[in-house]
mmCIF file of C-alpha atoms and ligand atoms in Angstrom:
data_model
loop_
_atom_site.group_PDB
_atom_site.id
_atom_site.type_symbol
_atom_site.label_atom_id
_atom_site.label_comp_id
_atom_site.label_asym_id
_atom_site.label_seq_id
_atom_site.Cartn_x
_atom_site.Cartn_y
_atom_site.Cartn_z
ATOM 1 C CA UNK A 412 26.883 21.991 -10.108
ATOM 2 C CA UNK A 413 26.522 19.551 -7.731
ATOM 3 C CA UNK A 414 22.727 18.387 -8.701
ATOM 4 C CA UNK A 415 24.139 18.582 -12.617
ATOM 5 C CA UNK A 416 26.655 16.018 -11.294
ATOM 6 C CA UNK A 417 24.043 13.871 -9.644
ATOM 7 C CA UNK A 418 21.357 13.684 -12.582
ATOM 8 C CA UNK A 419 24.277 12.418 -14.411
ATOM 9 C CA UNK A 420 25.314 9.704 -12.062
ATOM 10 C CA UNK A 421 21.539 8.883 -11.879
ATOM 11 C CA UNK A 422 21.078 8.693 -15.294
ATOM 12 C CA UNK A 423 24.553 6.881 -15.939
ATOM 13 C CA UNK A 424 23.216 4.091 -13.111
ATOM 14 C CA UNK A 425 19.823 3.957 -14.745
ATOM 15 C CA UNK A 426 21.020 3.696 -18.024
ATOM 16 C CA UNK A 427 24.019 1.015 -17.175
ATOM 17 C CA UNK A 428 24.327 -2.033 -19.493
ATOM 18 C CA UNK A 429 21.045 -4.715 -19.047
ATOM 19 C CA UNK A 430 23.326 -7.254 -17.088
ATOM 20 C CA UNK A 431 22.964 -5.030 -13.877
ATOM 21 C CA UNK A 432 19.496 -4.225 -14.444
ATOM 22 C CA UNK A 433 19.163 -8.240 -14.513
ATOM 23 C CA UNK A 434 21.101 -8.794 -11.053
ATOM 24 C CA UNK A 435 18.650 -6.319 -9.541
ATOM 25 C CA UNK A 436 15.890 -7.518 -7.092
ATOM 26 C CA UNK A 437 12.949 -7.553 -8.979
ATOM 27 C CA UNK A 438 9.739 -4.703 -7.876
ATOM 28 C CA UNK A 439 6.324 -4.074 -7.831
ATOM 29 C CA UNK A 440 5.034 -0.787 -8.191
ATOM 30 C CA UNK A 441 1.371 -0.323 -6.658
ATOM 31 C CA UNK A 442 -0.766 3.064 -7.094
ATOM 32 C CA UNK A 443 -2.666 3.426 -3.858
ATOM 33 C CA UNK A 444 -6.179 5.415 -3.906
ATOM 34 C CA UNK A 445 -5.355 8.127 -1.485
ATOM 35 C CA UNK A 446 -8.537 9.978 -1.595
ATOM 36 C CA UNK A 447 -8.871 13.594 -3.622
ATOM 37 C CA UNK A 448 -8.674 16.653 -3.155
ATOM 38 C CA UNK A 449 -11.868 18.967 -4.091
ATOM 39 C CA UNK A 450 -9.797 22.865 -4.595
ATOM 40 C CA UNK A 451 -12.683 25.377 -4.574
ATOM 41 C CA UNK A 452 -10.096 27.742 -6.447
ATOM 42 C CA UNK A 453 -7.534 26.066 -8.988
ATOM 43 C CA UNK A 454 -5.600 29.422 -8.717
ATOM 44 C CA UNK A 455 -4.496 28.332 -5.439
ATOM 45 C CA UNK A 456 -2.258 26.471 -7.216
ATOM 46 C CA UNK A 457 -2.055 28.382 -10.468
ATOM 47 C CA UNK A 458 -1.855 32.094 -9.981
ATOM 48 C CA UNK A 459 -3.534 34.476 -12.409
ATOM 49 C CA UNK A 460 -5.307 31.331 -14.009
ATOM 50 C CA UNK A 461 -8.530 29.728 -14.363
ATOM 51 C CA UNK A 462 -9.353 32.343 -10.852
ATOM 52 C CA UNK A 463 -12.742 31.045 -8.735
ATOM 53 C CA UNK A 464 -12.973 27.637 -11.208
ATOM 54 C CA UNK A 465 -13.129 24.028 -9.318
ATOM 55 C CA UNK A 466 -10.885 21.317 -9.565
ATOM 56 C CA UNK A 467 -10.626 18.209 -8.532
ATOM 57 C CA UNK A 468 -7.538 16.704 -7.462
ATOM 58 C CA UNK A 469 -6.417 13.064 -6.757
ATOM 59 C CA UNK A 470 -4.336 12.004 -3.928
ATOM 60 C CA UNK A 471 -1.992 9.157 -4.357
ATOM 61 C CA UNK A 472 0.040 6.568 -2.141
ATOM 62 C CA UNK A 473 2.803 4.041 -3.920
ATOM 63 C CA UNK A 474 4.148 0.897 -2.451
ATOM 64 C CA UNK A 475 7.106 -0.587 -3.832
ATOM 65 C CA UNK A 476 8.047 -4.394 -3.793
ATOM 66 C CA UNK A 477 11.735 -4.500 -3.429
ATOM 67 C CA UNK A 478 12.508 -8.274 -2.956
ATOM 68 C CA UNK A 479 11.588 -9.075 1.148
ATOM 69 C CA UNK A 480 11.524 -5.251 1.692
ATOM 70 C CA UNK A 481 8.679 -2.510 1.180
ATOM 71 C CA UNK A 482 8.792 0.839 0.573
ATOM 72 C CA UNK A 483 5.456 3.317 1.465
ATOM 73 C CA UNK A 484 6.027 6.311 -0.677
ATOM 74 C CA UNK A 485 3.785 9.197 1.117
ATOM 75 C CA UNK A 486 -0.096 8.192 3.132
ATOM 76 C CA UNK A 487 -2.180 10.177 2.206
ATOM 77 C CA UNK A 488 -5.542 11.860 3.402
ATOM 78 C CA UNK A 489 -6.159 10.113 6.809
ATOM 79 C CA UNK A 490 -8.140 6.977 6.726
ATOM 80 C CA UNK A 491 -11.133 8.271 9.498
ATOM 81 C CA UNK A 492 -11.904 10.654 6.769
ATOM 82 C CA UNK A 493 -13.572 7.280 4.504
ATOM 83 C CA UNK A 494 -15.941 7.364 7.368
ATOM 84 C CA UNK A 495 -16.730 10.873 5.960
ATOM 85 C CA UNK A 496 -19.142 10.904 2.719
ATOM 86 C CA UNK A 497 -19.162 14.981 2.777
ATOM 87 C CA UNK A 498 -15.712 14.826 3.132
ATOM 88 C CA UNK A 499 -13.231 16.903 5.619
ATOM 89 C CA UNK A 500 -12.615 20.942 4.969
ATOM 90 C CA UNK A 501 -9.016 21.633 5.178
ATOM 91 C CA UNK A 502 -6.795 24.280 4.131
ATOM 92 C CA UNK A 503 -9.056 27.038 5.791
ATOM 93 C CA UNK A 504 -12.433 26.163 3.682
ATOM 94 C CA UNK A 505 -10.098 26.327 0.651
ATOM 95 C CA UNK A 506 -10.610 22.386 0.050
ATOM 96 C CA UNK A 507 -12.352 19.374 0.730
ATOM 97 C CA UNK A 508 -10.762 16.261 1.418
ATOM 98 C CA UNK A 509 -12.539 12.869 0.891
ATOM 99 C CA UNK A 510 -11.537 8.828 0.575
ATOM 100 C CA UNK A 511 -13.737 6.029 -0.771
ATOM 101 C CA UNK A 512 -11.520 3.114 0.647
ATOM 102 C CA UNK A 513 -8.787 3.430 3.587
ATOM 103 C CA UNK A 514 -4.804 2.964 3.372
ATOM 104 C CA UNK A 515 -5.477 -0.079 5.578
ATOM 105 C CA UNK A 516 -7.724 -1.840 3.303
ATOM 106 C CA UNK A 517 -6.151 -1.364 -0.084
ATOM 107 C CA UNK A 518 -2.736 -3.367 2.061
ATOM 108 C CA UNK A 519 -4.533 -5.562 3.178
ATOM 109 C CA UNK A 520 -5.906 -6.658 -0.393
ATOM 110 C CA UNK A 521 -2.328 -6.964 -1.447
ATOM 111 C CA UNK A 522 -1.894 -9.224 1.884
ATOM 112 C CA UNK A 523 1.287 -6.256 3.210
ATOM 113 C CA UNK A 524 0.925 -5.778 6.888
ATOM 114 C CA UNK A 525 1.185 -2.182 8.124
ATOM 115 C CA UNK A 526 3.976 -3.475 10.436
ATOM 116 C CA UNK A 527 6.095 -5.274 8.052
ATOM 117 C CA UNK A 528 6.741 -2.123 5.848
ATOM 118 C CA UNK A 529 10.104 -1.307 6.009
ATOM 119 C CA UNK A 530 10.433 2.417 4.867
ATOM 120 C CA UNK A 531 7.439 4.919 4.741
ATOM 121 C CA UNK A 532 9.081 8.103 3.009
ATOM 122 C CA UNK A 533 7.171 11.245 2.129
ATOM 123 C CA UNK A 534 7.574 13.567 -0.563
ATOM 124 C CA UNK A 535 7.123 16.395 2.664
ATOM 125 C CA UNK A 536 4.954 16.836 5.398
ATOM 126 C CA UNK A 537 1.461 18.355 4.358
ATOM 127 C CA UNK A 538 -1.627 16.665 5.432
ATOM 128 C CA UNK A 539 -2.586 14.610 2.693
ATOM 129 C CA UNK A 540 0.649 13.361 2.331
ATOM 130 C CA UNK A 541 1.177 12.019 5.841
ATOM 131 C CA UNK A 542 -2.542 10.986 7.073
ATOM 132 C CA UNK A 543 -1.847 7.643 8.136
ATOM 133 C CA UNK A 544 1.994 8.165 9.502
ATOM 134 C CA UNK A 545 0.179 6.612 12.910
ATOM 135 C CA UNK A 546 -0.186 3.520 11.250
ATOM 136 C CA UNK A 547 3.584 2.509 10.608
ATOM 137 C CA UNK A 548 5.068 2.913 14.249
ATOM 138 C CA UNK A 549 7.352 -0.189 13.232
ATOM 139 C CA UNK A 550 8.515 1.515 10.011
ATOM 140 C CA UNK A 551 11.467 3.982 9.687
ATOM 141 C CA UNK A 552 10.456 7.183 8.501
ATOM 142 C CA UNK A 553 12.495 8.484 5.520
ATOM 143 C CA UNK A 554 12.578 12.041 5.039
ATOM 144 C CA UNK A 555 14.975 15.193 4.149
ATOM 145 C CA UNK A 556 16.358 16.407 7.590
ATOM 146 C CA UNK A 557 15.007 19.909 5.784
ATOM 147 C CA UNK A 558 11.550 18.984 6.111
ATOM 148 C CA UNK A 559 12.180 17.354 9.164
ATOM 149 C CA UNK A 560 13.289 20.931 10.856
ATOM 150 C CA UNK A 561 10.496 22.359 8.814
ATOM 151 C CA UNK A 562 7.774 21.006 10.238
ATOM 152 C CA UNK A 563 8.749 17.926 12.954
ATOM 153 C CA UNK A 564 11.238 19.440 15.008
ATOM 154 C CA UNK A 565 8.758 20.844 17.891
ATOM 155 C CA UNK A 566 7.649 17.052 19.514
ATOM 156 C CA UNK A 567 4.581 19.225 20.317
ATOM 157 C CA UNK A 568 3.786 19.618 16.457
ATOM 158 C CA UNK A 569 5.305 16.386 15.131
ATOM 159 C CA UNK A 570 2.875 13.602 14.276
ATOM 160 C CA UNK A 571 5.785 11.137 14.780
ATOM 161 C CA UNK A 572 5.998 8.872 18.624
ATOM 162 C CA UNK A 573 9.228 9.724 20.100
ATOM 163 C CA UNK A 574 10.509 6.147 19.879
ATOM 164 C CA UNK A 575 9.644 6.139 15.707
ATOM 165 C CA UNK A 576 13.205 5.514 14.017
ATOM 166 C CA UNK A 577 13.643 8.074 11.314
ATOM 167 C CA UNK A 578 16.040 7.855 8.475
ATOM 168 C CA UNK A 579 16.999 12.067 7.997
ATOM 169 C CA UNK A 580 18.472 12.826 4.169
ATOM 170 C CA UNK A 581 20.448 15.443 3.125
ATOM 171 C CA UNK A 582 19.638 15.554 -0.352
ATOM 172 C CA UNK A 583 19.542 12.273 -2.858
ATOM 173 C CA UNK A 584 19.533 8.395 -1.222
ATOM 174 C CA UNK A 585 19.384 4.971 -3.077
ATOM 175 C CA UNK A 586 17.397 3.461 -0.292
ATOM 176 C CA UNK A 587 18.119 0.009 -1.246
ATOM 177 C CA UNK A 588 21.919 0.307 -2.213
ATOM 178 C CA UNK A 589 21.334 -1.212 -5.738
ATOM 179 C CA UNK A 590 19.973 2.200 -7.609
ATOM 180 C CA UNK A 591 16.797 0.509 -8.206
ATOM 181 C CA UNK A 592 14.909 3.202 -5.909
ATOM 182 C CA UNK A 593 16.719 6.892 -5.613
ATOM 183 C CA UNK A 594 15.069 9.592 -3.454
ATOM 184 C CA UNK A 595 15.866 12.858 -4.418
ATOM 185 C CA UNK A 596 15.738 16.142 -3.179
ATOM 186 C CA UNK A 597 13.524 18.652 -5.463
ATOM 187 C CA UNK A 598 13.185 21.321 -2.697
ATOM 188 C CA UNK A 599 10.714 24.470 -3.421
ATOM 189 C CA UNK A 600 6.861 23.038 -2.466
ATOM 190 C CA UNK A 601 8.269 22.782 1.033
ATOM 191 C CA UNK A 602 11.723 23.425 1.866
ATOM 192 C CA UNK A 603 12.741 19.820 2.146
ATOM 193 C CA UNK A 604 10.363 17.913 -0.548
ATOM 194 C CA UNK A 605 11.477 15.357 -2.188
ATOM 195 C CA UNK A 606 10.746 12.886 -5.042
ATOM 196 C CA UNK A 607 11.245 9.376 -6.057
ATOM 197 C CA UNK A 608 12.670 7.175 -9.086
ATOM 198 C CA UNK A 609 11.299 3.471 -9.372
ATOM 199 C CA UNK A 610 13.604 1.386 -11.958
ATOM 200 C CA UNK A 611 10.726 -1.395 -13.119
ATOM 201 C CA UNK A 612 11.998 -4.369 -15.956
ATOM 202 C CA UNK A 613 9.196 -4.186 -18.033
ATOM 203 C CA UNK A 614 7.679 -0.754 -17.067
ATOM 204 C CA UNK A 615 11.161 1.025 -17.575
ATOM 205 C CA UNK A 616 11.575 4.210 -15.130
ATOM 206 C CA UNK A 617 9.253 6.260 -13.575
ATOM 207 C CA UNK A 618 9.540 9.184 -11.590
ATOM 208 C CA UNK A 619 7.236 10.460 -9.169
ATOM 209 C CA UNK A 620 7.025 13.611 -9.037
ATOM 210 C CA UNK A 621 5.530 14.409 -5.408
ATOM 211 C CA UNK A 622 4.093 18.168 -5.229
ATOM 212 C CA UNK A 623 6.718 19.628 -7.339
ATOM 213 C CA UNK A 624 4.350 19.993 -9.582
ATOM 214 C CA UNK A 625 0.102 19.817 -8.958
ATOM 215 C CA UNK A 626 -1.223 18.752 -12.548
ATOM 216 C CA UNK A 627 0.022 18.295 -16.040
ATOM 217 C CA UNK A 628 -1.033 21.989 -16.881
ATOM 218 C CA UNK A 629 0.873 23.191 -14.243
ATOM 219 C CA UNK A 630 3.894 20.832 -14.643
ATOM 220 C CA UNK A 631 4.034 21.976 -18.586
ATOM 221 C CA UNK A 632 3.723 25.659 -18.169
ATOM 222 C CA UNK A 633 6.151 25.751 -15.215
ATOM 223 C CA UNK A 634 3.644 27.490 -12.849
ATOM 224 C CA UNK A 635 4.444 27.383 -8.877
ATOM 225 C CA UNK A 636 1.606 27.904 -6.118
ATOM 226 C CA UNK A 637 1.315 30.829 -4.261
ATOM 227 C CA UNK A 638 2.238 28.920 -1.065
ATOM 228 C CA UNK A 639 5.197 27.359 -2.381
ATOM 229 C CA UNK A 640 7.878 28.019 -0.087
ATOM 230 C CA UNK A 641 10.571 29.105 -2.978
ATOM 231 C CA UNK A 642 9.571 29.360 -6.489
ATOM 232 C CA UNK A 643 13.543 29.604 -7.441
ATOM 233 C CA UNK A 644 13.665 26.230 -5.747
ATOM 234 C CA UNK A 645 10.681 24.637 -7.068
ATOM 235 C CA UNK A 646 11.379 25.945 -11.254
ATOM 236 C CA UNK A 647 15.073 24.664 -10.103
ATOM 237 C CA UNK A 648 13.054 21.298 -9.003
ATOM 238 C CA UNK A 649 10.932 21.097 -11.784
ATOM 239 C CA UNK A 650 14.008 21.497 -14.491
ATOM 240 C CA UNK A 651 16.015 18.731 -12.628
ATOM 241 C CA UNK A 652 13.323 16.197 -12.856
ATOM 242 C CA UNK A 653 12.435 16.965 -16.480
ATOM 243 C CA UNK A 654 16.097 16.467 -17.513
ATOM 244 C CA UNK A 655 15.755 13.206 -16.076
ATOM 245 C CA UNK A 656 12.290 12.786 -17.704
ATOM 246 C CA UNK A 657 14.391 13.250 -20.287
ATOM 247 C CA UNK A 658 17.800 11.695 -20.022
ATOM 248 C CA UNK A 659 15.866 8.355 -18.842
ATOM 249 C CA UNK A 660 13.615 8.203 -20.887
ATOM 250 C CA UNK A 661 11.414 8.381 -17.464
ATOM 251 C CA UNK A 662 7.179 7.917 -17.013
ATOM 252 C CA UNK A 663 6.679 10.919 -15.286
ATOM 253 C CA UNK A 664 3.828 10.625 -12.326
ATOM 254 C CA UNK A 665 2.878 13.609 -10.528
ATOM 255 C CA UNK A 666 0.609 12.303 -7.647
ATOM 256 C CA UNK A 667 -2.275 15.158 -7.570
ATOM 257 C CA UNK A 668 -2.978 14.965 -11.400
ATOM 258 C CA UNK A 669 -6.242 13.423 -11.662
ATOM 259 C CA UNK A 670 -6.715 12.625 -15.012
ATOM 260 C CA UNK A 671 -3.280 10.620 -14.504
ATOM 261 C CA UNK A 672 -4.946 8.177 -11.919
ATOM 262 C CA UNK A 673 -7.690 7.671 -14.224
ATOM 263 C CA UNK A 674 -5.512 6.441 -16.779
ATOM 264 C CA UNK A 675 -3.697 4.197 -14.306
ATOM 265 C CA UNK A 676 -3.465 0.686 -12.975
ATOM 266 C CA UNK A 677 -4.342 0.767 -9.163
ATOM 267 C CA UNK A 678 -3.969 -1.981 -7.021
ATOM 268 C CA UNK A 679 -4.509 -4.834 -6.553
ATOM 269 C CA UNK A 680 -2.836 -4.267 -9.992
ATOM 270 C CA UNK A 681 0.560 -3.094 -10.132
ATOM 271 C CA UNK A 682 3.129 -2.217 -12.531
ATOM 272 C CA UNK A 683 6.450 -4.348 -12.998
HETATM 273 ZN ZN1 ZN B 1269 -0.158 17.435 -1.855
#
């Protein structure tokens, strides 16, 4: 009941009348190169189908331009891994990481200074979503306190310095107080993932869709990885954001799909 109540406020503040849309600050929407993700089985992530075939995934970082303020959505493979042609093995053999260009260098096109980003969330805490957290010890950390006591609890595992200031959800957050930018909570690929809606003026919405879903075929048929921590959660997840796909009239983005990227502006261009 409680989410049903929330989609609606969402979708009530996204769809308010054009004057507040007008008063809001005016973003930028950038689609960082993140690397990709080489899965030597796509059944990994889609049980029962297309068993021992290859596919390639991309890997995706987002900055947002709110006004003075920044916003890091998720970091990706880490950048030492550019340095890499063959790429990195990770996930047990199971896939192999690579990057052409670092984190660092597509900022630093777009002239944004690790240190003045205000907010690096993450959709959760997997490796290629949190590669470069070591570059942001200035930022505040935005995450769901559920993923937080999923995986950064023990100091000994946590990537995070003990002096980094993290921001700790419980469930949906308009980060910038003005609904232009809502985090919300679409639990299920880890037990505290989360995704995030980007109100643009001439874009319109778009909603990115973190790991709640890997690829379009996967997003359409409703299938959930093996490794998926709940697959109630995650179908629950995947139903919430396509009624706001829906209700919105959203752009949905989910960040692995890599004929998606293709199709996409990256920066130095950005979306507005
Ligand atoms: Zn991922």
């Amino acid at each position: 009941m409680r989410n049903i109540i929330v989609a609606a406020s969402i979708a009530a503040s996204f769809l308010a009348p054009n004057a507040r849309a007008a008063d809001a600050v005016a973003q930028r929407l950038y689609v960082l190169d993140c690397g990709t993700n080489y899965g030597k089985d796509q059944s990994r992530w889609s049980p029962g189908v297309n068993v021992g075939q290859p596919i390639l995934l991309a890997d995706n970082c987002y900055l947002i331009r709110h006004g003075k303020q920044t916003l890091l959505w998720d970091t990706g493979q880490p950048d030492e891994i550019a340095g890499k042609p063959d790429g990195v093995e990770t996930a047990g053999g199971a896939i192999i990481a690579r990057r052409t260009k670092t984190l660092a260098a597509q900022l630093a096109e777009i002239k944004v200074k690790p240190s003045d980003i205000t907010y690096v969330a993450i959709s959760h805490s997997h490796g290629d979503h949190i590669g470069n957290l070591k570059l942001f010890p200035r930022s505040t950390i935005v995450m769901q306190q559920a993923e937080w006591d999923f995986a950064f609890a023990d100091p000994a595992k946590s990537p995070l310095p003990a002096s980094q200031k993290v921001m700790k959800l419980d469930g949906d957050y308009d980060l910038f107080g003005d609904g232009s930018v809502m985090i919300l909570s679409t639990p299920g690929h880890t037990p505290g993932h989360e995704s995030l809606l980007v109100e643009l003026r001439k874009t319109g919405p778009v909603l990115m869709s973190g790991d709640a879903a890997h690829f379009k075929d996967n997003w359409d048929n409703r299938r959930v990885p093996g490794g998926n921590t709940s697959k109630e959660q995650t179908l629950a997840s995947m139903n919430r954001l396509a009624e706001l796909v829906s209700d919105l009239h959203a752009q949905l983005w989910i960040n692995h799909d890599k004929p998606q990227r293709e199709a996409q502006k990256l920066a130095p261009a950005f979306y507005e």
